[in-house]
Tab-separated table of C-alpha atoms in Angstrom:
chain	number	residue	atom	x	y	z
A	1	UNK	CA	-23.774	-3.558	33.443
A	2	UNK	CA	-22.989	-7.333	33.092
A	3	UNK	CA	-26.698	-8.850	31.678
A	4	UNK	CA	-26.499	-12.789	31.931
A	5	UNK	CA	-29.190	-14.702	29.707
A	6	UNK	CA	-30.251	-18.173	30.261
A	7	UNK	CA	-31.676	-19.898	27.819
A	8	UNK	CA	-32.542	-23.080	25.467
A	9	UNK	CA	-31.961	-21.241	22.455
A	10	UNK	CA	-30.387	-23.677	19.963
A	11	UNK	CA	-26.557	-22.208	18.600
A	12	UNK	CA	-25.238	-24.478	15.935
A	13	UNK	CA	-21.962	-24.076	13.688
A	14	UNK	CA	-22.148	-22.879	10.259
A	15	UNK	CA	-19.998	-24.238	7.356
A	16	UNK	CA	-17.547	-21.693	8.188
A	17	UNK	CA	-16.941	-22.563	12.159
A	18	UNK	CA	-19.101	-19.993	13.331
A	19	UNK	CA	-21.645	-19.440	16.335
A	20	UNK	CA	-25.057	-18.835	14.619
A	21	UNK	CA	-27.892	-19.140	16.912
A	22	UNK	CA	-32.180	-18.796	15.980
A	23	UNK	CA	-32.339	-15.409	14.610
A	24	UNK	CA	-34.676	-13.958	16.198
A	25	UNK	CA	-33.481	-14.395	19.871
A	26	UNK	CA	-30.128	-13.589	18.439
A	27	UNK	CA	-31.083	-10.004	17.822
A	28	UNK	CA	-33.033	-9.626	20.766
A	29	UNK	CA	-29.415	-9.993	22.318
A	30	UNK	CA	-27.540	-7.860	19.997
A	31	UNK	CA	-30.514	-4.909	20.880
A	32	UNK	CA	-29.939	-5.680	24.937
A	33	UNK	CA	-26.238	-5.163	24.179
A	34	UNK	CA	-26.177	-1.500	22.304
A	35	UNK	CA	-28.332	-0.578	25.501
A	36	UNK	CA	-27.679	-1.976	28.734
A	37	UNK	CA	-23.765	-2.954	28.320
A	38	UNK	CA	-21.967	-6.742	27.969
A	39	UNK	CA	-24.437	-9.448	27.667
A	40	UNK	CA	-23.379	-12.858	28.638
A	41	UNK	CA	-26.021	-15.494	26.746
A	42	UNK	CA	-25.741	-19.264	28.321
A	43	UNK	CA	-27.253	-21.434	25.723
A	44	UNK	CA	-27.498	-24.806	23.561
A	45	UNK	CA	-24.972	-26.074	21.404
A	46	UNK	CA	-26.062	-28.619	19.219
A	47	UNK	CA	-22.136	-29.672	17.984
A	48	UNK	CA	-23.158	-31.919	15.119
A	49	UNK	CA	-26.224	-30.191	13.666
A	50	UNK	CA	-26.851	-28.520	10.620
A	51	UNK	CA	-27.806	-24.859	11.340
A	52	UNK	CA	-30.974	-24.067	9.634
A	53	UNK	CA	-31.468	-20.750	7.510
A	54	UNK	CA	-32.973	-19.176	9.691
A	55	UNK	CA	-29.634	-19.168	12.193
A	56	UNK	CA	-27.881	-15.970	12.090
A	57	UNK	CA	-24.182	-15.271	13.719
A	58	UNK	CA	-24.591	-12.087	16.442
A	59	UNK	CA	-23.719	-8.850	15.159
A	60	UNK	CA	-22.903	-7.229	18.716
A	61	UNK	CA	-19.417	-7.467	20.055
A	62	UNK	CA	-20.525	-7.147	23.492
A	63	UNK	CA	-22.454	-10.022	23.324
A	64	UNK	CA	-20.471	-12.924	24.830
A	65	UNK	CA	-21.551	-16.828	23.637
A	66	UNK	CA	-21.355	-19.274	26.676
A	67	UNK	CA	-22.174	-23.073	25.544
A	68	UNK	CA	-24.252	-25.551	27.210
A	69	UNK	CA	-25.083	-29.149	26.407
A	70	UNK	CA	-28.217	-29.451	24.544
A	71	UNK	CA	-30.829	-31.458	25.511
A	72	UNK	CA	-34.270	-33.266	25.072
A	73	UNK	CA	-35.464	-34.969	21.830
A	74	UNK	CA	-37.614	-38.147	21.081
A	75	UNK	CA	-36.104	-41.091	22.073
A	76	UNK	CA	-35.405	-42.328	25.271
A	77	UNK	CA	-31.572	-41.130	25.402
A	78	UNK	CA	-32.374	-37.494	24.326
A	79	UNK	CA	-35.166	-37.528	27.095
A	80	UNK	CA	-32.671	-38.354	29.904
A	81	UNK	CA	-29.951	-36.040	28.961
A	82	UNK	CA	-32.354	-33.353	30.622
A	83	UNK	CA	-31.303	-34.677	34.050
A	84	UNK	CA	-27.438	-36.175	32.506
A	85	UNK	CA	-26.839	-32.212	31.926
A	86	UNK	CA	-28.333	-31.155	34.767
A	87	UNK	CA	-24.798	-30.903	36.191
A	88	UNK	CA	-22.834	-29.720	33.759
A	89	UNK	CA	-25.663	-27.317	33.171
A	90	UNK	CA	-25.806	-25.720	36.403
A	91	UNK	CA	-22.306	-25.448	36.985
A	92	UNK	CA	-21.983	-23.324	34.014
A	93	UNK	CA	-24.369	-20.899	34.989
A	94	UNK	CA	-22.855	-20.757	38.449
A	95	UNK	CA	-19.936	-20.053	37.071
A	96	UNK	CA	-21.704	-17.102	35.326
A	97	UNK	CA	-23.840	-15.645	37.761
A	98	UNK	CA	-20.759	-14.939	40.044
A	99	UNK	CA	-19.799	-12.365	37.394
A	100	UNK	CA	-23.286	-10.973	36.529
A	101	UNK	CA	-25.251	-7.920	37.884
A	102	UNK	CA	-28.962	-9.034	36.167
A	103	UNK	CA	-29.772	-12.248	34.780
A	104	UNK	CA	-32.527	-12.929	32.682
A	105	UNK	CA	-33.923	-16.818	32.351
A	106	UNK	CA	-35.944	-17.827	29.823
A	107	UNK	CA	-38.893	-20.173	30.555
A	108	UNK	CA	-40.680	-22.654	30.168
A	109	UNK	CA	-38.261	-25.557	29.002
A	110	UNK	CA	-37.189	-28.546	30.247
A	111	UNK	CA	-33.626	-27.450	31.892
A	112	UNK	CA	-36.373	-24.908	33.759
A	113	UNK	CA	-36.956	-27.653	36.214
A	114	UNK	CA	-34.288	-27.728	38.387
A	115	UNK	CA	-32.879	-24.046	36.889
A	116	UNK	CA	-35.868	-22.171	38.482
A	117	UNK	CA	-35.424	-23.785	41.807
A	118	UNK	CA	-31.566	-23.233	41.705
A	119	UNK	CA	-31.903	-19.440	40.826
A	120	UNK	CA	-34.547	-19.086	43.725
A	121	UNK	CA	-32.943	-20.690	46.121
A	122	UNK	CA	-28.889	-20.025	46.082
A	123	UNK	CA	-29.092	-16.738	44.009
A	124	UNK	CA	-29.710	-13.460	45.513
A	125	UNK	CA	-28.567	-11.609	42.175
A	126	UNK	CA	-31.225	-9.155	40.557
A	127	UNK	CA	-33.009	-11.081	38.036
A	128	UNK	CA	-36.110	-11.279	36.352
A	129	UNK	CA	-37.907	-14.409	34.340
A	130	UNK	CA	-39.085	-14.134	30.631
A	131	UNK	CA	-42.345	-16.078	30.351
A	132	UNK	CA	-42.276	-16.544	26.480
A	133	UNK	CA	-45.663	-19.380	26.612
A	134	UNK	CA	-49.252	-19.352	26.796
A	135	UNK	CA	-49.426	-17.891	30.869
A	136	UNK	CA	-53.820	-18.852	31.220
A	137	UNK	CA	-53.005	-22.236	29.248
A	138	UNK	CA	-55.289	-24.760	31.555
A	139	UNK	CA	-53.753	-27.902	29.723
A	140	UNK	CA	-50.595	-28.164	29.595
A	141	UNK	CA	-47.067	-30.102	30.054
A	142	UNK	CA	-46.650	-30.972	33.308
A	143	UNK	CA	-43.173	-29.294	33.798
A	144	UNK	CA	-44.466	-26.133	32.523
A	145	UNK	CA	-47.110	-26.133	34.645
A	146	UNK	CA	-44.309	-26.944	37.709
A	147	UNK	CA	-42.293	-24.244	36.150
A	148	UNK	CA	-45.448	-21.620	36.138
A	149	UNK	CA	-46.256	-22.258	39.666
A	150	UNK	CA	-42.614	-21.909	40.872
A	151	UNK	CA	-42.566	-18.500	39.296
A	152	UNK	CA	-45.961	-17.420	41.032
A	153	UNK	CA	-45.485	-18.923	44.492
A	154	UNK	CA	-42.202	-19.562	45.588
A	155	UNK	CA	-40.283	-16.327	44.134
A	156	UNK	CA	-40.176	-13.080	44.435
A	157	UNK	CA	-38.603	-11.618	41.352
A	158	UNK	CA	-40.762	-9.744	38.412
A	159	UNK	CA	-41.965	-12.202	35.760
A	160	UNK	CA	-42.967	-10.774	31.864
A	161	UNK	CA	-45.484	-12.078	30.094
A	162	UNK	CA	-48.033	-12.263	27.416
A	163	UNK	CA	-51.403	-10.366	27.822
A	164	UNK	CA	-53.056	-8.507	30.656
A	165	UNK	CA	-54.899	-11.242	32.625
A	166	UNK	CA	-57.821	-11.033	35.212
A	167	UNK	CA	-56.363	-10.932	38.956
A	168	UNK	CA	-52.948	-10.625	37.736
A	169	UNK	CA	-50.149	-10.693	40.485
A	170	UNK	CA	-48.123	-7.156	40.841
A	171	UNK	CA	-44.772	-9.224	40.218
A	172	UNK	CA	-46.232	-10.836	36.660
A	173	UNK	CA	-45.659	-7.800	33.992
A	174	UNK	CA	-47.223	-7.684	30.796
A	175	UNK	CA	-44.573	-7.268	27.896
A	176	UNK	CA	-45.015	-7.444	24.299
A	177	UNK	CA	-42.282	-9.616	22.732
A	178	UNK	CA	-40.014	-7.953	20.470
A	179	UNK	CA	-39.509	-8.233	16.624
A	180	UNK	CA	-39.099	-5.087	15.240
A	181	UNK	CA	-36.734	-2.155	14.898
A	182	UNK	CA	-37.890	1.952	13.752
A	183	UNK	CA	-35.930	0.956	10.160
A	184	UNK	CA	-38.353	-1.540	9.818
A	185	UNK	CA	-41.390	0.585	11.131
A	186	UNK	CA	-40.595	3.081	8.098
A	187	UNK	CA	-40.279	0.192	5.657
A	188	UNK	CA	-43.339	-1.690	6.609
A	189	UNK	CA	-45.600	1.573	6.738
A	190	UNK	CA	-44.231	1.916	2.538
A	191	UNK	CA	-45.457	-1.277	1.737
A	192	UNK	CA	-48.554	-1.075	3.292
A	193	UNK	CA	-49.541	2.155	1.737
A	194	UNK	CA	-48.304	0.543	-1.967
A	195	UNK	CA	-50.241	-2.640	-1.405
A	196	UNK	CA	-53.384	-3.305	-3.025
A	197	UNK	CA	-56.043	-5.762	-1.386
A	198	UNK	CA	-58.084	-6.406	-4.887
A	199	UNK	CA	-58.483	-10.134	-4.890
A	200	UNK	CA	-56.866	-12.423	-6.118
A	201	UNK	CA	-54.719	-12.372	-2.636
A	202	UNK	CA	-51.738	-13.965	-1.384
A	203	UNK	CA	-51.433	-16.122	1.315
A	204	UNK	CA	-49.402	-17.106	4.069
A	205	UNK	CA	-48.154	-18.997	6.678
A	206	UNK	CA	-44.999	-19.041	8.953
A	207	UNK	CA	-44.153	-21.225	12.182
A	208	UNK	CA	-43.192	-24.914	12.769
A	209	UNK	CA	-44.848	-27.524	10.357
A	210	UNK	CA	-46.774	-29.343	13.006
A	211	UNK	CA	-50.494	-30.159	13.785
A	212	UNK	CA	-50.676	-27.900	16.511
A	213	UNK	CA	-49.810	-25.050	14.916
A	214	UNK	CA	-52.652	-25.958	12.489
A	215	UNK	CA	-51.104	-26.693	8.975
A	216	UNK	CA	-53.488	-29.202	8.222
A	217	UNK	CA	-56.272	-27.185	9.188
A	218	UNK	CA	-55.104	-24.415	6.883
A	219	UNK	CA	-54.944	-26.750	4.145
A	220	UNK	CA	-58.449	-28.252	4.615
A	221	UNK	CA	-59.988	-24.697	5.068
A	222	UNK	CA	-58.242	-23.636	1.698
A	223	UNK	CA	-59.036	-27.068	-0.275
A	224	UNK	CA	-62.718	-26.617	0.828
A	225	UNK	CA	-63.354	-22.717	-0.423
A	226	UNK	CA	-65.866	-22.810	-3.398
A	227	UNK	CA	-64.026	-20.124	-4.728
A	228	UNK	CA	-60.276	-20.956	-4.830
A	229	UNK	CA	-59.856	-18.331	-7.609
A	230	UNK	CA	-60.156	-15.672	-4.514
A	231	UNK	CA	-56.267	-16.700	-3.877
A	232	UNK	CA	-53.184	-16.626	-5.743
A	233	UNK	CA	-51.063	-18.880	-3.901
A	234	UNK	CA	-49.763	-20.160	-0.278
A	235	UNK	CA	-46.680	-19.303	0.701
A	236	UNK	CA	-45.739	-21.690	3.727
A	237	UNK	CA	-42.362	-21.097	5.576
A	238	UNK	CA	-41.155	-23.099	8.288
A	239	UNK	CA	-39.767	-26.550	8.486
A	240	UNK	CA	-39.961	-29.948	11.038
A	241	UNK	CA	-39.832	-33.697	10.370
A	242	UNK	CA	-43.253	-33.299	9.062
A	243	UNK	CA	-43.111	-31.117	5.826
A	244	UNK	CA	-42.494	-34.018	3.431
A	245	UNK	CA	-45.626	-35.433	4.552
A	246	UNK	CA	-47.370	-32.005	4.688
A	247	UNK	CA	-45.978	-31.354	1.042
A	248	UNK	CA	-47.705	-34.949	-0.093
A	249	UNK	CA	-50.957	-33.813	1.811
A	250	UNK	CA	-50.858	-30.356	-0.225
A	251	UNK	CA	-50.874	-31.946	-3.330
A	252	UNK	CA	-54.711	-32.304	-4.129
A	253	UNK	CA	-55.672	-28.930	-2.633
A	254	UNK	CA	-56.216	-27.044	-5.827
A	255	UNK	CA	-54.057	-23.783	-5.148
A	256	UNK	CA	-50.149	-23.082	-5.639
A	257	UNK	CA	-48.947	-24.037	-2.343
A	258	UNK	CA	-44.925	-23.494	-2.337
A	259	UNK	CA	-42.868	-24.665	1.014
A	260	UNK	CA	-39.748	-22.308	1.321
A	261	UNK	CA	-38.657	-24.413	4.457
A	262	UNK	CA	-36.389	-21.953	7.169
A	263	UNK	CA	-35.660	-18.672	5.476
A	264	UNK	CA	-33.255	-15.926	6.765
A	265	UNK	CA	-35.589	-13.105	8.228
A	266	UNK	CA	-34.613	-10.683	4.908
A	267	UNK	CA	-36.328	-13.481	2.905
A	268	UNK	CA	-39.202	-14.166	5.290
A	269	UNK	CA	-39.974	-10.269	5.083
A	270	UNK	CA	-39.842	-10.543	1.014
A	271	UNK	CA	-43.306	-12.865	1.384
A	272	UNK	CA	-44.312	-10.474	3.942
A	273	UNK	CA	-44.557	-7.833	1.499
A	274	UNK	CA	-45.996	-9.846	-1.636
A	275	UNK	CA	-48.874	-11.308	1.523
A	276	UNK	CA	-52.341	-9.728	2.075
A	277	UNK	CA	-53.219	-12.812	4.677
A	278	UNK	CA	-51.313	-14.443	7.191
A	279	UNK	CA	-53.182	-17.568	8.157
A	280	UNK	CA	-52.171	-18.850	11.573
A	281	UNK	CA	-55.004	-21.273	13.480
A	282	UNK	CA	-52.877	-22.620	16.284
A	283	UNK	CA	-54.043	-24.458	19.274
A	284	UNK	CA	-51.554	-23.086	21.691
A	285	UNK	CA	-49.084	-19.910	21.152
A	286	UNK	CA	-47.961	-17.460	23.619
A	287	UNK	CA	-48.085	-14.078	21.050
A	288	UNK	CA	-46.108	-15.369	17.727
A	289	UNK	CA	-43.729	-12.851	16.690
A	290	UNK	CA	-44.659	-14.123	13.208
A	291	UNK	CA	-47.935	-12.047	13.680
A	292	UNK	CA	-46.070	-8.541	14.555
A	293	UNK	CA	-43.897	-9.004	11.568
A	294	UNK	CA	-46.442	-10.059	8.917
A	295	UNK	CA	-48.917	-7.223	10.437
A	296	UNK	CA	-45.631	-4.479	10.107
A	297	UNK	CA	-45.970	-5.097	6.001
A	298	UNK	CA	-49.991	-5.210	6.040
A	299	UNK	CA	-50.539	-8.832	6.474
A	300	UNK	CA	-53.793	-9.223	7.796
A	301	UNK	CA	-53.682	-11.694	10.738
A	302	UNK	CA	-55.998	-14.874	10.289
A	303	UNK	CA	-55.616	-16.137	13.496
A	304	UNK	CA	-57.072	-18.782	16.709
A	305	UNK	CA	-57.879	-16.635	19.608
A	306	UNK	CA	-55.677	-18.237	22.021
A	307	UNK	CA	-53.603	-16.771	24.754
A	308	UNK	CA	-52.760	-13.155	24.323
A	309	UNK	CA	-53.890	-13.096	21.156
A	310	UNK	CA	-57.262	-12.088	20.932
A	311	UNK	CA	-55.869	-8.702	23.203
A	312	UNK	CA	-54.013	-7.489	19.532
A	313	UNK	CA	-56.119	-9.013	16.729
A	314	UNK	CA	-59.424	-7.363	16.760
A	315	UNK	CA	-62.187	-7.097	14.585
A	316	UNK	CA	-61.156	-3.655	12.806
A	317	UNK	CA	-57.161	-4.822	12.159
A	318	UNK	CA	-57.686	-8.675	11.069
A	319	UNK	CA	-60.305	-11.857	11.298
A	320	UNK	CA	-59.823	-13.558	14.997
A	321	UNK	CA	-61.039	-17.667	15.228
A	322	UNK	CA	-62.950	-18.774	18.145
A	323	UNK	CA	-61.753	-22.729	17.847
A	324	UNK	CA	-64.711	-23.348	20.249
A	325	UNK	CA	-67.385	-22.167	18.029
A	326	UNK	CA	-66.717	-23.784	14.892
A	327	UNK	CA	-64.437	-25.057	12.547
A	328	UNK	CA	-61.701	-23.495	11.148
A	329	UNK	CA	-62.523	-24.634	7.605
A	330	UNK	CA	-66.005	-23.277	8.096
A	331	UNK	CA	-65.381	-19.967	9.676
A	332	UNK	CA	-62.285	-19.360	6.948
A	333	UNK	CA	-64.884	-20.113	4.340
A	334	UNK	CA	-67.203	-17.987	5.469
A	335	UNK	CA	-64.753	-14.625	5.759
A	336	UNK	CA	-65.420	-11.725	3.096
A	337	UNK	CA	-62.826	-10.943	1.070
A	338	UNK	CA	-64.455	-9.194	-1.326
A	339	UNK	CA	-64.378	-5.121	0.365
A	340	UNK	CA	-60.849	-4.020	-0.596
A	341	UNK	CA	-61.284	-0.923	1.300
A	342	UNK	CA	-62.161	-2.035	4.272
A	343	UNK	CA	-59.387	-4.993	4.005
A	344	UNK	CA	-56.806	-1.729	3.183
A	345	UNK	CA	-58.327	-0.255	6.528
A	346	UNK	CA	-58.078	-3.443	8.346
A	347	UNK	CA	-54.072	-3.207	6.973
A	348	UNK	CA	-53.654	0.144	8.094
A	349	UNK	CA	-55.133	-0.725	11.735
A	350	UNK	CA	-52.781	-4.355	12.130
A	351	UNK	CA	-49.654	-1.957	10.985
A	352	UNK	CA	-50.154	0.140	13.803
A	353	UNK	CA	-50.441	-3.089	16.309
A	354	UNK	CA	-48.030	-3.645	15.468
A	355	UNK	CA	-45.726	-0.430	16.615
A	356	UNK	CA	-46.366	-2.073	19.852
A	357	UNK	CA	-43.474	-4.572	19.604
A	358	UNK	CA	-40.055	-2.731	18.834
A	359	UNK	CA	-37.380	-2.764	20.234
A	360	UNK	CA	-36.838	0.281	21.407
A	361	UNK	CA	-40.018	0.067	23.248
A	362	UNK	CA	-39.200	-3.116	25.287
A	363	UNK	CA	-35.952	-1.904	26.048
A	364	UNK	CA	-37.343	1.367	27.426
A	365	UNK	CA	-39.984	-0.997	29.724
A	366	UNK	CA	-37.046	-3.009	30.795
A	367	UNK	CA	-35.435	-0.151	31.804
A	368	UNK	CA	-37.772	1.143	33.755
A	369	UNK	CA	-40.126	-1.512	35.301
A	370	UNK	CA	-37.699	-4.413	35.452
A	371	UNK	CA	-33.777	-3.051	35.472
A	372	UNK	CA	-34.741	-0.068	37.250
């Protein structure tokens, strides 16, 4: 079988010449590969970019790089170049598609505009479109919200998503994103029975450094706690145009707070295991991988209950925020910490979530609700 991906994910060259790509999507495609034959991934290719740490080259020889312009940004030129690739875009996935037996497309983004209708409209090909945002988000970009009611109205392929919703449609499948592999099931359930949840506990947080993913909520709720000698440190990984400012607003908070930037995943598991928290109050998220990972190695999610969320983190496996109820300073302060059995039990539970996102599992639900 010939699988054809379309995506945005963002490929750069390292300092050796090489195709790296964001490593998590990266192995996704190596895992498709070992099980359903060649895969063909049509993505970004950011020429004159530095790759971040977190970029990884693949490690499956039947997976077969196929470069596209990237496109979007801030200014007014990287706006345009949406519709400037549109083109050049399409034609490569034509090109593609002639040779595939199943495409997959990734959504939303931007190229997702005129992709979507394309793919419905001059494609009969078997297919099937990965929904990786927040599906019951009422506010949101406008071509997302184009791109969301293409999908449901004017299609007929299967679409996966995050959560079980209310009056779901029969052709919107619920899939848990995957993360994880059975090596690291084995390692994660070691650390978890090794780890003790005495106070003083570690801290973390991984994702973009940006307001919505509520890094300067974090910070507040932490420089606020009458009792800042319940915490060792923060770890904070991630990176954006932000984190020199976010490192200047960290300053006066009164714990260790150290930003690691991107790390490679090896490294990003290291904090996992040294964590007993992972604090993540976003606004908007479909289901962050960064929660299934952290939870593998015991980190117990603090986390908004947004999208799909709230259908994982419960109260018996970690602490779940209800942003419309109060502040996240206020609730964070108000959490016990002080139990360490019953946060060991609450690790024990949140390791066992999160068995629900391996690989091996998706690829047997591909297999048989999607690939057939």
């Amino acid at each position: 079988m010939r699988l054809l991906i379309i995506s945005h994910t963002s490929h750069f060259y390292d300092e050796n010449g090489q195709i790296v790509g964001w490593g998590p999507t990266i192995r996704e495609m190596d895992y498709l590969a070992e099980r359903f034959g060649e895969v063909v991934h049509v993505a970004c290719l950011h020429k004159n970019v530095k790759a971040p740490a977190s970029s990884v080259p693949y490690g499956n020889k039947n997976v077969r790089y196929v470069p596209i312009p990237s496109y979007g940004g801030e200014n007014i030129k990287e706006k345009i170049s949406i519709i400037t690739n549109a083109f050049t875009i399409l034609k490569t996935i034509a090109k593609e598609l002639k040779h595939a037996d199943v495409f997959q497309f990734r959504a939303p983004t931007a190229m997702g505009m005129y992709v979507i209708p394309y793919l419905s409209i001059f494609s009969n090909k078997k297919g099937w479109y990965k929904y990786a945002g927040n599906w019951v988000r009422e506010v949101q970009p406008f071509s997302y919200t184009f791109q969301r009611s293409w999908l449901l109205k004017r299609q007929k392929r299967k679409i996966t998503i995050n959560g079980s919703w209310e009056n779901q449609p029969s052709k919107c499948l619920s899939f848990e994103n995957p993360c994880l592999d059975n090596e690291d099931r084995k390692l994660g359930s070691i650390v978890v029975q090794s780890k003790v949840y005495a106070k003083p506990l570690v801290l973390c947080f991984v994702g973009r450094l940006d307001k919505e993913k509520g890094v300067y909520n974090m910070l507040d709720a932490i420089k606020r706690h009458p009792d800042k000698s319940s915490f060792v440190r923060l770890d904070i990984v991630g990176d954006s145009a932000e984190k020199a400012e976010m490192e200047e607003y960290a300053k006066d908070v009164g714990l260790p707070i150290i930003f690691h930037g991107a790390l490679p995943r090896a490294e990003v598991f290291e904090i996992y295991k040294q964590s007993h928290l992972l604090l993540l109050p976003s606004q908007s998220e479909g289901f962050p991988k960064v929660v299934a990972e952290a939870a593998n190695f015991g980190c117990i999610p603090v986390v908004s209950d947004v999208s799909s969320i709230g259908q994982y983190v419960k109260q018996d496996n970690g602490f779940l925020w209800e942003s419309n109820k109060q502040s996240f300073e206020d609730f964070f302060i108000a959490l016990d910490f002080d139990n360490e059995e019953i946060l060991k039990e609450k690790a024990k539970k949140t390791h066992e979530m999160a068995g629900l996102f391996t690989f091996e599992r998706y690829l047997d639900k591909l297999e048989k609700e999607v690939i057939g």
